[in-house]
């Protein structure tokens, strides 16, 4: 089994050499890839000196780097980890075991269950943001995932080669999680330890601006993946306001057979028409979404058949 460790990096000269060395020591059978994302320090050279396979990605953002990694690298198991030395290399085997032995497509390194993240993390709003995104995803997509934003994950080849990555930044973890839930990818969570960045190393994640981008991405994915519920909620709101505006008009018409409140009647009718149109939009988009899921499953089945043929030829 070919195992690839993927390390996206941007200005990580203080930690990248140790991260590469730790993974080479813990997993000598794995290929270590470092993708340098326009670093302005010695990240590229230090990763090369440590023995990693180093490449450059000029499109800025973690999502762009991961997209290139998934497209370019061929392996059976992929491990994605940040280059900031916050995740221990000796726990990698725990992440890849469910993929090798249980047919799992994505294994999430859960930092939260054992409390190490809250103990080590010095940025209070990060924990609040994690809980907010986790709560929204679990509520909207009917899941029970404990750690949405972790940067330590393992993937099957099927997941890597079939997922279309649309995000360009730190929204990538949210996108991958929701994609797995919607398209029936098998998910497992493994508790891992977490340690804060070493002294002098700075996080590239801005709590508020990147947090806002994650919420916008979540909103957009909810609209795309659950359109009937999304537009149904908005349709229901318009219908309620239409009914409220129309009750006095209908009541007056029943009593007098006349409508004197013409503006209220026009408003109520308009709100109800908009509500009905939104409902139809939700129905149509939900049908398109179902067809997309069907085509995706056919694509996955074709990929698995071709992959099995390739493996038989190699044998």
PDB file of N, CA and C in Angstrom, residues 134-238:
ATOM      1  N   UNK A 134     -19.283  23.355  14.053  1.00  0.00           N
ATOM      2  CA  UNK A 134     -19.645  21.959  14.324  1.00  0.00           C
ATOM      3  C   UNK A 134     -21.145  21.819  14.607  1.00  0.00           C
ATOM      4  N   UNK A 135     -21.686  22.712  15.432  1.00  0.00           N
ATOM      5  CA  UNK A 135     -23.103  22.649  15.756  1.00  0.00           C
ATOM      6  C   UNK A 135     -23.989  22.865  14.534  1.00  0.00           C
ATOM      7  N   UNK A 136     -23.622  23.821  13.683  1.00  0.00           N
ATOM      8  CA  UNK A 136     -24.420  24.098  12.484  1.00  0.00           C
ATOM      9  C   UNK A 136     -24.398  22.914  11.520  1.00  0.00           C
ATOM     10  N   UNK A 137     -23.219  22.341  11.271  1.00  0.00           N
ATOM     11  CA  UNK A 137     -23.116  21.217  10.340  1.00  0.00           C
ATOM     12  C   UNK A 137     -23.870  20.007  10.866  1.00  0.00           C
ATOM     13  N   UNK A 138     -23.702  19.710  12.141  1.00  0.00           N
ATOM     14  CA  UNK A 138     -24.406  18.550  12.704  1.00  0.00           C
ATOM     15  C   UNK A 138     -25.915  18.736  12.672  1.00  0.00           C
ATOM     16  N   UNK A 139     -26.369  19.965  12.835  1.00  0.00           N
ATOM     17  CA  UNK A 139     -27.805  20.235  12.811  1.00  0.00           C
ATOM     18  C   UNK A 139     -28.350  20.198  11.383  1.00  0.00           C
ATOM     19  N   UNK A 140     -27.672  20.854  10.469  1.00  0.00           N
ATOM     20  CA  UNK A 140     -28.171  20.974   9.097  1.00  0.00           C
ATOM     21  C   UNK A 140     -28.037  19.683   8.304  1.00  0.00           C
ATOM     22  N   UNK A 141     -27.006  18.886   8.610  1.00  0.00           N
ATOM     23  CA  UNK A 141     -26.762  17.677   7.825  1.00  0.00           C
ATOM     24  C   UNK A 141     -26.954  16.403   8.638  1.00  0.00           C
ATOM     25  N   UNK A 142     -27.567  16.533   9.810  1.00  0.00           N
ATOM     26  CA  UNK A 142     -27.971  15.386  10.629  1.00  0.00           C
ATOM     27  C   UNK A 142     -26.807  14.437  10.888  1.00  0.00           C
ATOM     28  N   UNK A 143     -25.730  14.989  11.438  1.00  0.00           N
ATOM     29  CA  UNK A 143     -24.542  14.194  11.732  1.00  0.00           C
ATOM     30  C   UNK A 143     -24.165  14.373  13.200  1.00  0.00           C
ATOM     31  N   UNK A 144     -23.090  13.717  13.592  1.00  0.00           N
ATOM     32  CA  UNK A 144     -22.606  13.829  14.965  1.00  0.00           C
ATOM     33  C   UNK A 144     -21.080  13.845  14.969  1.00  0.00           C
ATOM     34  N   UNK A 145     -20.515  14.724  14.161  1.00  0.00           N
ATOM     35  CA  UNK A 145     -19.063  14.831  14.065  1.00  0.00           C
ATOM     36  C   UNK A 145     -18.554  15.719  15.194  1.00  0.00           C
ATOM     37  N   UNK A 146     -17.480  15.299  15.819  1.00  0.00           N
ATOM     38  CA  UNK A 146     -16.996  15.988  17.015  1.00  0.00           C
ATOM     39  C   UNK A 146     -15.984  17.088  16.711  1.00  0.00           C
ATOM     40  N   UNK A 147     -15.236  16.973  15.612  1.00  0.00           N
ATOM     41  CA  UNK A 147     -14.201  17.972  15.300  1.00  0.00           C
ATOM     42  C   UNK A 147     -14.224  18.245  13.799  1.00  0.00           C
ATOM     43  N   UNK A 148     -14.774  19.387  13.430  1.00  0.00           N
ATOM     44  CA  UNK A 148     -14.932  19.729  12.013  1.00  0.00           C
ATOM     45  C   UNK A 148     -13.667  20.357  11.439  1.00  0.00           C
ATOM     46  N   UNK A 149     -12.977  21.176  12.212  1.00  0.00           N
ATOM     47  CA  UNK A 149     -11.915  22.032  11.680  1.00  0.00           C
ATOM     48  C   UNK A 149     -10.504  21.458  11.832  1.00  0.00           C
ATOM     49  N   UNK A 150     -10.370  20.232  12.264  1.00  0.00           N
ATOM     50  CA  UNK A 150      -9.045  19.659  12.445  1.00  0.00           C
ATOM     51  C   UNK A 150      -8.280  19.596  11.131  1.00  0.00           C
ATOM     52  N   UNK A 151      -6.956  19.782  11.212  1.00  0.00           N
ATOM     53  CA  UNK A 151      -6.115  19.732  10.020  1.00  0.00           C
ATOM     54  C   UNK A 151      -5.376  18.419   9.864  1.00  0.00           C
ATOM     55  N   UNK A 152      -5.748  17.402  10.634  1.00  0.00           N
ATOM     56  CA  UNK A 152      -5.082  16.093  10.592  1.00  0.00           C
ATOM     57  C   UNK A 152      -6.111  15.057  10.161  1.00  0.00           C
ATOM     58  N   UNK A 153      -6.016  14.605   8.915  1.00  0.00           N
ATOM     59  CA  UNK A 153      -7.005  13.680   8.358  1.00  0.00           C
ATOM     60  C   UNK A 153      -6.318  12.669   7.448  1.00  0.00           C
ATOM     61  N   UNK A 154      -7.000  11.539   7.254  1.00  0.00           N
ATOM     62  CA  UNK A 154      -6.543  10.530   6.299  1.00  0.00           C
ATOM     63  C   UNK A 154      -7.678  10.228   5.336  1.00  0.00           C
ATOM     64  N   UNK A 155      -7.312   9.882   4.082  1.00  0.00           N
ATOM     65  CA  UNK A 155      -8.310   9.682   3.039  1.00  0.00           C
ATOM     66  C   UNK A 155      -7.987   8.439   2.222  1.00  0.00           C
ATOM     67  N   UNK A 156      -9.040   7.845   1.693  1.00  0.00           N
ATOM     68  CA  UNK A 156      -8.857   6.770   0.730  1.00  0.00           C
ATOM     69  C   UNK A 156      -8.597   7.354  -0.652  1.00  0.00           C
ATOM     70  N   UNK A 157      -8.124   6.521  -1.546  1.00  0.00           N
ATOM     71  CA  UNK A 157      -7.891   6.963  -2.919  1.00  0.00           C
ATOM     72  C   UNK A 157      -9.203   7.360  -3.578  1.00  0.00           C
ATOM     73  N   UNK A 158     -10.270   6.634  -3.275  1.00  0.00           N
ATOM     74  CA  UNK A 158     -11.579   6.944  -3.848  1.00  0.00           C
ATOM     75  C   UNK A 158     -12.003   8.353  -3.488  1.00  0.00           C
ATOM     76  N   UNK A 159     -11.823   8.735  -2.231  1.00  0.00           N
ATOM     77  CA  UNK A 159     -12.203  10.073  -1.790  1.00  0.00           C
ATOM     78  C   UNK A 159     -11.387  11.134  -2.522  1.00  0.00           C
ATOM     79  N   UNK A 160     -10.077  10.944  -2.546  1.00  0.00           N
ATOM     80  CA  UNK A 160      -9.172  11.959  -3.101  1.00  0.00           C
ATOM     81  C   UNK A 160      -9.426  12.182  -4.590  1.00  0.00           C
ATOM     82  N   UNK A 161      -9.645  11.112  -5.322  1.00  0.00           N
ATOM     83  CA  UNK A 161      -9.778  11.229  -6.771  1.00  0.00           C
ATOM     84  C   UNK A 161     -11.206  11.543  -7.225  1.00  0.00           C
ATOM     85  N   UNK A 162     -12.164  11.489  -6.320  1.00  0.00           N
ATOM     86  CA  UNK A 162     -13.557  11.746  -6.718  1.00  0.00           C
ATOM     87  C   UNK A 162     -14.115  13.058  -6.167  1.00  0.00           C
ATOM     88  N   UNK A 163     -13.428  13.672  -5.209  1.00  0.00           N
ATOM     89  CA  UNK A 163     -13.972  14.895  -4.639  1.00  0.00           C
ATOM     90  C   UNK A 163     -13.549  16.127  -5.429  1.00  0.00           C
ATOM     91  N   UNK A 164     -14.498  16.933  -5.883  1.00  0.00           N
ATOM     92  CA  UNK A 164     -14.157  18.203  -6.536  1.00  0.00           C
ATOM     93  C   UNK A 164     -13.964  19.307  -5.492  1.00  0.00           C
ATOM     94  N   UNK A 165     -12.752  19.816  -5.346  1.00  0.00           N
ATOM     95  CA  UNK A 165     -12.473  20.846  -4.345  1.00  0.00           C
ATOM     96  C   UNK A 165     -12.749  22.215  -4.940  1.00  0.00           C
ATOM     97  N   UNK A 166     -13.663  22.963  -4.320  1.00  0.00           N
ATOM     98  CA  UNK A 166     -14.047  24.275  -4.811  1.00  0.00           C
ATOM     99  C   UNK A 166     -13.476  25.405  -3.957  1.00  0.00           C
ATOM    100  N   UNK A 167     -13.194  25.136  -2.683  1.00  0.00           N
ATOM    101  CA  UNK A 167     -12.696  26.168  -1.779  1.00  0.00           C
ATOM    102  C   UNK A 167     -11.251  26.518  -2.107  1.00  0.00           C
ATOM    103  N   UNK A 168     -10.864  27.753  -1.792  1.00  0.00           N
ATOM    104  CA  UNK A 168      -9.482  28.149  -2.042  1.00  0.00           C
ATOM    105  C   UNK A 168      -8.694  28.383  -0.755  1.00  0.00           C
ATOM    106  N   UNK A 169      -9.359  28.404   0.399  1.00  0.00           N
ATOM    107  CA  UNK A 169      -8.667  28.719   1.641  1.00  0.00           C
ATOM    108  C   UNK A 169      -8.948  27.708   2.744  1.00  0.00           C
ATOM    109  N   UNK A 170      -9.059  28.229   3.971  1.00  0.00           N
ATOM    110  CA  UNK A 170      -9.230  27.367   5.131  1.00  0.00           C
ATOM    111  C   UNK A 170     -10.632  26.757   5.220  1.00  0.00           C
ATOM    112  N   UNK A 171     -11.502  27.077   4.262  1.00  0.00           N
ATOM    113  CA  UNK A 171     -12.830  26.476   4.243  1.00  0.00           C
ATOM    114  C   UNK A 171     -12.780  25.021   3.799  1.00  0.00           C
ATOM    115  N   UNK A 172     -11.604  24.538   3.399  1.00  0.00           N
ATOM    116  CA  UNK A 172     -11.483  23.220   2.801  1.00  0.00           C
ATOM    117  C   UNK A 172     -11.962  22.111   3.745  1.00  0.00           C
ATOM    118  N   UNK A 173     -11.661  22.237   5.054  1.00  0.00           N
ATOM    119  CA  UNK A 173     -12.089  21.199   5.993  1.00  0.00           C
ATOM    120  C   UNK A 173     -13.614  21.105   6.067  1.00  0.00           C
ATOM    121  N   UNK A 174     -14.280  22.273   6.077  1.00  0.00           N
ATOM    122  CA  UNK A 174     -15.741  22.287   6.086  1.00  0.00           C
ATOM    123  C   UNK A 174     -16.291  21.659   4.815  1.00  0.00           C
ATOM    124  N   UNK A 175     -15.709  22.002   3.675  1.00  0.00           N
ATOM    125  CA  UNK A 175     -16.183  21.468   2.404  1.00  0.00           C
ATOM    126  C   UNK A 175     -16.028  19.950   2.338  1.00  0.00           C
ATOM    127  N   UNK A 176     -14.886  19.427   2.773  1.00  0.00           N
ATOM    128  CA  UNK A 176     -14.656  17.985   2.714  1.00  0.00           C
ATOM    129  C   UNK A 176     -15.605  17.233   3.634  1.00  0.00           C
ATOM    130  N   UNK A 177     -15.868  17.804   4.801  1.00  0.00           N
ATOM    131  CA  UNK A 177     -16.771  17.143   5.741  1.00  0.00           C
ATOM    132  C   UNK A 177     -18.187  17.069   5.189  1.00  0.00           C
ATOM    133  N   UNK A 178     -18.685  18.180   4.672  1.00  0.00           N
ATOM    134  CA  UNK A 178     -20.050  18.204   4.143  1.00  0.00           C
ATOM    135  C   UNK A 178     -20.154  17.325   2.900  1.00  0.00           C
ATOM    136  N   UNK A 179     -19.143  17.343   2.045  1.00  0.00           N
ATOM    137  CA  UNK A 179     -19.140  16.478   0.865  1.00  0.00           C
ATOM    138  C   UNK A 179     -19.272  15.011   1.285  1.00  0.00           C
ATOM    139  N   UNK A 180     -18.527  14.613   2.312  1.00  0.00           N
ATOM    140  CA  UNK A 180     -18.583  13.227   2.778  1.00  0.00           C
ATOM    141  C   UNK A 180     -19.970  12.866   3.291  1.00  0.00           C
ATOM    142  N   UNK A 181     -20.593  13.783   4.019  1.00  0.00           N
ATOM    143  CA  UNK A 181     -21.927  13.517   4.558  1.00  0.00           C
ATOM    144  C   UNK A 181     -22.971  13.411   3.459  1.00  0.00           C
ATOM    145  N   UNK A 182     -22.895  14.294   2.475  1.00  0.00           N
ATOM    146  CA  UNK A 182     -23.918  14.336   1.424  1.00  0.00           C
ATOM    147  C   UNK A 182     -23.786  13.166   0.462  1.00  0.00           C
ATOM    148  N   UNK A 183     -22.560  12.803   0.115  1.00  0.00           N
ATOM    149  CA  UNK A 183     -22.355  11.782  -0.908  1.00  0.00           C
ATOM    150  C   UNK A 183     -22.058  10.398  -0.331  1.00  0.00           C
ATOM    151  N   UNK A 184     -22.337  10.212   0.926  1.00  0.00           N
ATOM    152  CA  UNK A 184     -22.284   8.878   1.511  1.00  0.00           C
ATOM    153  C   UNK A 184     -20.898   8.306   1.669  1.00  0.00           C
ATOM    154  N   UNK A 185     -19.889   9.154   1.766  1.00  0.00           N
ATOM    155  CA  UNK A 185     -18.545   8.659   2.052  1.00  0.00           C
ATOM    156  C   UNK A 185     -18.489   8.194   3.513  1.00  0.00           C
ATOM    157  N   UNK A 186     -17.810   7.099   3.732  1.00  0.00           N
ATOM    158  CA  UNK A 186     -17.736   6.538   5.087  1.00  0.00           C
ATOM    159  C   UNK A 186     -16.734   7.335   5.922  1.00  0.00           C
ATOM    160  N   UNK A 187     -17.196   7.827   7.074  1.00  0.00           N
ATOM    161  CA  UNK A 187     -16.376   8.684   7.934  1.00  0.00           C
ATOM    162  C   UNK A 187     -16.112   7.992   9.270  1.00  0.00           C
ATOM    163  N   UNK A 188     -14.910   8.163   9.764  1.00  0.00           N
ATOM    164  CA  UNK A 188     -14.570   7.698  11.117  1.00  0.00           C
ATOM    165  C   UNK A 188     -13.802   8.807  11.822  1.00  0.00           C
ATOM    166  N   UNK A 189     -13.906   8.840  13.147  1.00  0.00           N
ATOM    167  CA  UNK A 189     -13.150   9.807  13.951  1.00  0.00           C
ATOM    168  C   UNK A 189     -12.253   9.067  14.925  1.00  0.00           C
ATOM    169  N   UNK A 190     -11.028   9.553  15.042  1.00  0.00           N
ATOM    170  CA  UNK A 190     -10.045   8.955  15.935  1.00  0.00           C
ATOM    171  C   UNK A 190      -9.517  10.041  16.859  1.00  0.00           C
ATOM    172  N   UNK A 191      -9.631   9.877  18.182  1.00  0.00           N
ATOM    173  CA  UNK A 191      -9.091  10.883  19.100  1.00  0.00           C
ATOM    174  C   UNK A 191      -7.570  10.993  18.959  1.00  0.00           C
ATOM    175  N   UNK A 192      -7.078  12.218  18.883  1.00  0.00           N
ATOM    176  CA  UNK A 192      -5.637  12.454  18.784  1.00  0.00           C
ATOM    177  C   UNK A 192      -5.239  13.545  19.770  1.00  0.00           C
ATOM    178  N   UNK A 193      -3.964  13.613  20.037  1.00  0.00           N
ATOM    179  CA  UNK A 193      -3.441  14.689  20.877  1.00  0.00           C
ATOM    180  C   UNK A 193      -3.132  15.910  20.019  1.00  0.00           C
ATOM    181  N   UNK A 194      -3.183  17.055  20.653  1.00  0.00           N
ATOM    182  CA  UNK A 194      -2.905  18.317  19.971  1.00  0.00           C
ATOM    183  C   UNK A 194      -1.940  19.117  20.835  1.00  0.00           C
ATOM    184  N   UNK A 195      -1.029  19.819  20.178  1.00  0.00           N
ATOM    185  CA  UNK A 195      -0.131  20.712  20.908  1.00  0.00           C
ATOM    186  C   UNK A 195      -0.104  22.055  20.190  1.00  0.00           C
ATOM    187  N   UNK A 196       0.047  23.111  20.942  1.00  0.00           N
ATOM    188  CA  UNK A 196       0.042  24.442  20.345  1.00  0.00           C
ATOM    189  C   UNK A 196       1.341  24.675  19.575  1.00  0.00           C
ATOM    190  N   UNK A 197       1.306  25.680  18.714  1.00  0.00           N
ATOM    191  CA  UNK A 197       2.487  26.022  17.940  1.00  0.00           C
ATOM    192  C   UNK A 197       3.674  26.345  18.860  1.00  0.00           C
ATOM    193  N   UNK A 198       4.889  26.032  18.421  1.00  0.00           N
ATOM    194  CA  UNK A 198       6.062  26.391  19.238  1.00  0.00           C
ATOM    195  C   UNK A 198       6.262  27.893  19.278  1.00  0.00           C
ATOM    196  N   UNK A 199       7.032  28.328  20.227  1.00  0.00           N
ATOM    197  CA  UNK A 199       7.318  29.753  20.410  1.00  0.00           C
ATOM    198  C   UNK A 199       7.902  30.352  19.137  1.00  0.00           C
ATOM    199  N   UNK A 200       7.329  31.475  18.697  1.00  0.00           N
ATOM    200  CA  UNK A 200       7.821  32.159  17.516  1.00  0.00           C
ATOM    201  C   UNK A 200       7.096  31.814  16.236  1.00  0.00           C
ATOM    202  N   UNK A 201       6.328  30.730  16.254  1.00  0.00           N
ATOM    203  CA  UNK A 201       5.571  30.330  15.068  1.00  0.00           C
ATOM    204  C   UNK A 201       4.188  30.979  15.113  1.00  0.00           C
ATOM    205  N   UNK A 202       3.788  31.611  14.012  1.00  0.00           N
ATOM    206  CA  UNK A 202       2.532  32.352  13.978  1.00  0.00           C
ATOM    207  C   UNK A 202       1.503  31.654  13.096  1.00  0.00           C
ATOM    208  N   UNK A 203       0.270  31.630  13.567  1.00  0.00           N
ATOM    209  CA  UNK A 203      -0.821  31.036  12.797  1.00  0.00           C
ATOM    210  C   UNK A 203      -1.180  31.928  11.614  1.00  0.00           C
ATOM    211  N   UNK A 204      -1.497  31.312  10.488  1.00  0.00           N
ATOM    212  CA  UNK A 204      -1.936  32.058   9.300  1.00  0.00           C
ATOM    213  C   UNK A 204      -3.454  32.238   9.282  1.00  0.00           C
ATOM    214  N   UNK A 205      -4.132  31.651  10.259  1.00  0.00           N
ATOM    215  CA  UNK A 205      -5.592  31.699  10.320  1.00  0.00           C
ATOM    216  C   UNK A 205      -6.044  32.930  11.092  1.00  0.00           C
ATOM    217  N   UNK A 206      -6.825  33.785  10.442  1.00  0.00           N
ATOM    218  CA  UNK A 206      -7.421  34.940  11.104  1.00  0.00           C
ATOM    219  C   UNK A 206      -8.782  34.533  11.652  1.00  0.00           C
ATOM    220  N   UNK A 207      -8.930  34.646  12.960  1.00  0.00           N
ATOM    221  CA  UNK A 207     -10.117  34.113  13.614  1.00  0.00           C
ATOM    222  C   UNK A 207     -11.404  34.642  13.013  1.00  0.00           C
ATOM    223  N   UNK A 208     -11.483  35.947  12.780  1.00  0.00           N
ATOM    224  CA  UNK A 208     -12.756  36.537  12.377  1.00  0.00           C
ATOM    225  C   UNK A 208     -12.966  36.505  10.860  1.00  0.00           C
ATOM    226  N   UNK A 209     -11.958  36.928  10.081  1.00  0.00           N
ATOM    227  CA  UNK A 209     -12.153  36.953   8.628  1.00  0.00           C
ATOM    228  C   UNK A 209     -12.260  35.544   8.054  1.00  0.00           C
ATOM    229  N   UNK A 210     -11.380  34.643   8.492  1.00  0.00           N
ATOM    230  CA  UNK A 210     -11.464  33.269   8.001  1.00  0.00           C
ATOM    231  C   UNK A 210     -12.682  32.550   8.573  1.00  0.00           C
ATOM    232  N   UNK A 211     -13.038  32.888   9.809  1.00  0.00           N
ATOM    233  CA  UNK A 211     -14.258  32.308  10.377  1.00  0.00           C
ATOM    234  C   UNK A 211     -15.494  32.713   9.601  1.00  0.00           C
ATOM    235  N   UNK A 212     -15.519  33.986   9.171  1.00  0.00           N
ATOM    236  CA  UNK A 212     -16.641  34.462   8.354  1.00  0.00           C
ATOM    237  C   UNK A 212     -16.683  33.727   7.016  1.00  0.00           C
ATOM    238  N   UNK A 213     -15.517  33.501   6.409  1.00  0.00           N
ATOM    239  CA  UNK A 213     -15.464  32.767   5.141  1.00  0.00           C
ATOM    240  C   UNK A 213     -15.975  31.339   5.310  1.00  0.00           C
ATOM    241  N   UNK A 214     -15.644  30.720   6.424  1.00  0.00           N
ATOM    242  CA  UNK A 214     -16.129  29.361   6.684  1.00  0.00           C
ATOM    243  C   UNK A 214     -17.654  29.345   6.793  1.00  0.00           C
ATOM    244  N   UNK A 215     -18.222  30.331   7.483  1.00  0.00           N
ATOM    245  CA  UNK A 215     -19.678  30.399   7.623  1.00  0.00           C
ATOM    246  C   UNK A 215     -20.354  30.656   6.274  1.00  0.00           C
ATOM    247  N   UNK A 216     -19.748  31.515   5.444  1.00  0.00           N
ATOM    248  CA  UNK A 216     -20.296  31.762   4.099  1.00  0.00           C
ATOM    249  C   UNK A 216     -20.247  30.485   3.270  1.00  0.00           C
ATOM    250  N   UNK A 217     -19.131  29.752   3.375  1.00  0.00           N
ATOM    251  CA  UNK A 217     -19.015  28.486   2.646  1.00  0.00           C
ATOM    252  C   UNK A 217     -20.056  27.488   3.124  1.00  0.00           C
ATOM    253  N   UNK A 218     -20.260  27.424   4.437  1.00  0.00           N
ATOM    254  CA  UNK A 218     -21.276  26.524   4.993  1.00  0.00           C
ATOM    255  C   UNK A 218     -22.655  26.893   4.464  1.00  0.00           C
ATOM    256  N   UNK A 219     -22.966  28.178   4.431  1.00  0.00           N
ATOM    257  CA  UNK A 219     -24.248  28.649   3.914  1.00  0.00           C
ATOM    258  C   UNK A 219     -24.415  28.251   2.447  1.00  0.00           C
ATOM    259  N   UNK A 220     -23.353  28.424   1.664  1.00  0.00           N
ATOM    260  CA  UNK A 220     -23.416  28.111   0.239  1.00  0.00           C
ATOM    261  C   UNK A 220     -23.571  26.611   0.010  1.00  0.00           C
ATOM    262  N   UNK A 221     -22.842  25.795   0.782  1.00  0.00           N
ATOM    263  CA  UNK A 221     -22.945  24.346   0.633  1.00  0.00           C
ATOM    264  C   UNK A 221     -24.304  23.833   1.078  1.00  0.00           C
ATOM    265  N   UNK A 222     -24.860  24.441   2.106  1.00  0.00           N
ATOM    266  CA  UNK A 222     -26.209  24.073   2.540  1.00  0.00           C
ATOM    267  C   UNK A 222     -27.209  24.349   1.432  1.00  0.00           C
ATOM    268  N   UNK A 223     -27.065  25.493   0.769  1.00  0.00           N
ATOM    269  CA  UNK A 223     -27.957  25.834  -0.355  1.00  0.00           C
ATOM    270  C   UNK A 223     -27.798  24.843  -1.503  1.00  0.00           C
ATOM    271  N   UNK A 224     -26.557  24.441  -1.783  1.00  0.00           N
ATOM    272  CA  UNK A 224     -26.306  23.558  -2.921  1.00  0.00           C
ATOM    273  C   UNK A 224     -26.690  22.111  -2.639  1.00  0.00           C
ATOM    274  N   UNK A 225     -26.418  21.643  -1.413  1.00  0.00           N
ATOM    275  CA  UNK A 225     -26.598  20.230  -1.116  1.00  0.00           C
ATOM    276  C   UNK A 225     -27.967  19.886  -0.515  1.00  0.00           C
ATOM    277  N   UNK A 226     -28.643  20.886   0.079  1.00  0.00           N
ATOM    278  CA  UNK A 226     -29.986  20.651   0.612  1.00  0.00           C
ATOM    279  C   UNK A 226     -30.927  21.775   0.165  1.00  0.00           C
ATOM    280  N   UNK A 227     -31.086  21.908  -1.156  1.00  0.00           N
ATOM    281  CA  UNK A 227     -31.852  23.050  -1.682  1.00  0.00           C
ATOM    282  C   UNK A 227     -33.324  23.047  -1.283  1.00  0.00           C
ATOM    283  N   UNK A 228     -33.936  21.874  -1.165  1.00  0.00           N
ATOM    284  CA  UNK A 228     -35.352  21.847  -0.809  1.00  0.00           C
ATOM    285  C   UNK A 228     -35.569  22.413   0.590  1.00  0.00           C
ATOM    286  N   UNK A 229     -34.719  22.018   1.541  1.00  0.00           N
ATOM    287  CA  UNK A 229     -34.838  22.543   2.896  1.00  0.00           C
ATOM    288  C   UNK A 229     -34.499  24.032   2.928  1.00  0.00           C
ATOM    289  N   UNK A 230     -33.444  24.426   2.208  1.00  0.00           N
ATOM    290  CA  UNK A 230     -33.010  25.821   2.184  1.00  0.00           C
ATOM    291  C   UNK A 230     -34.122  26.733   1.662  1.00  0.00           C
ATOM    292  N   UNK A 231     -34.605  26.439   0.455  1.00  0.00           N
ATOM    293  CA  UNK A 231     -35.635  27.286  -0.130  1.00  0.00           C
ATOM    294  C   UNK A 231     -36.991  27.054   0.528  1.00  0.00           C
ATOM    295  N   UNK A 232     -37.190  25.872   1.111  1.00  0.00           N
ATOM    296  CA  UNK A 232     -38.430  25.614   1.830  1.00  0.00           C
ATOM    297  C   UNK A 232     -38.566  26.501   3.060  1.00  0.00           C
ATOM    298  N   UNK A 233     -37.462  26.700   3.768  1.00  0.00           N
ATOM    299  CA  UNK A 233     -37.483  27.574   4.948  1.00  0.00           C
ATOM    300  C   UNK A 233     -37.822  29.012   4.542  1.00  0.00           C
ATOM    301  N   UNK A 234     -37.148  29.500   3.487  1.00  0.00           N
ATOM    302  CA  UNK A 234     -37.419  30.864   3.026  1.00  0.00           C
ATOM    303  C   UNK A 234     -38.855  30.981   2.526  1.00  0.00           C
ATOM    304  N   UNK A 235     -39.332  29.962   1.799  1.00  0.00           N
ATOM    305  CA  UNK A 235     -40.708  29.959   1.304  1.00  0.00           C
ATOM    306  C   UNK A 235     -41.698  30.010   2.463  1.00  0.00           C
ATOM    307  N   UNK A 236     -41.415  29.276   3.517  1.00  0.00           N
ATOM    308  CA  UNK A 236     -42.296  29.252   4.684  1.00  0.00           C
ATOM    309  C   UNK A 236     -42.370  30.632   5.345  1.00  0.00           C
ATOM    310  N   UNK A 237     -41.219  31.307   5.425  1.00  0.00           N
ATOM    311  CA  UNK A 237     -41.186  32.643   6.025  1.00  0.00           C
ATOM    312  C   UNK A 237     -42.032  33.617   5.210  1.00  0.00           C
ATOM    313  N   UNK A 238     -41.880  33.597   3.896  1.00  0.00           N
ATOM    314  CA  UNK A 238     -42.688  34.469   3.038  1.00  0.00           C
ATOM    315  C   UNK A 238     -44.169  34.127   3.160  1.00  0.00           C
TER     316      UNK A 238
END
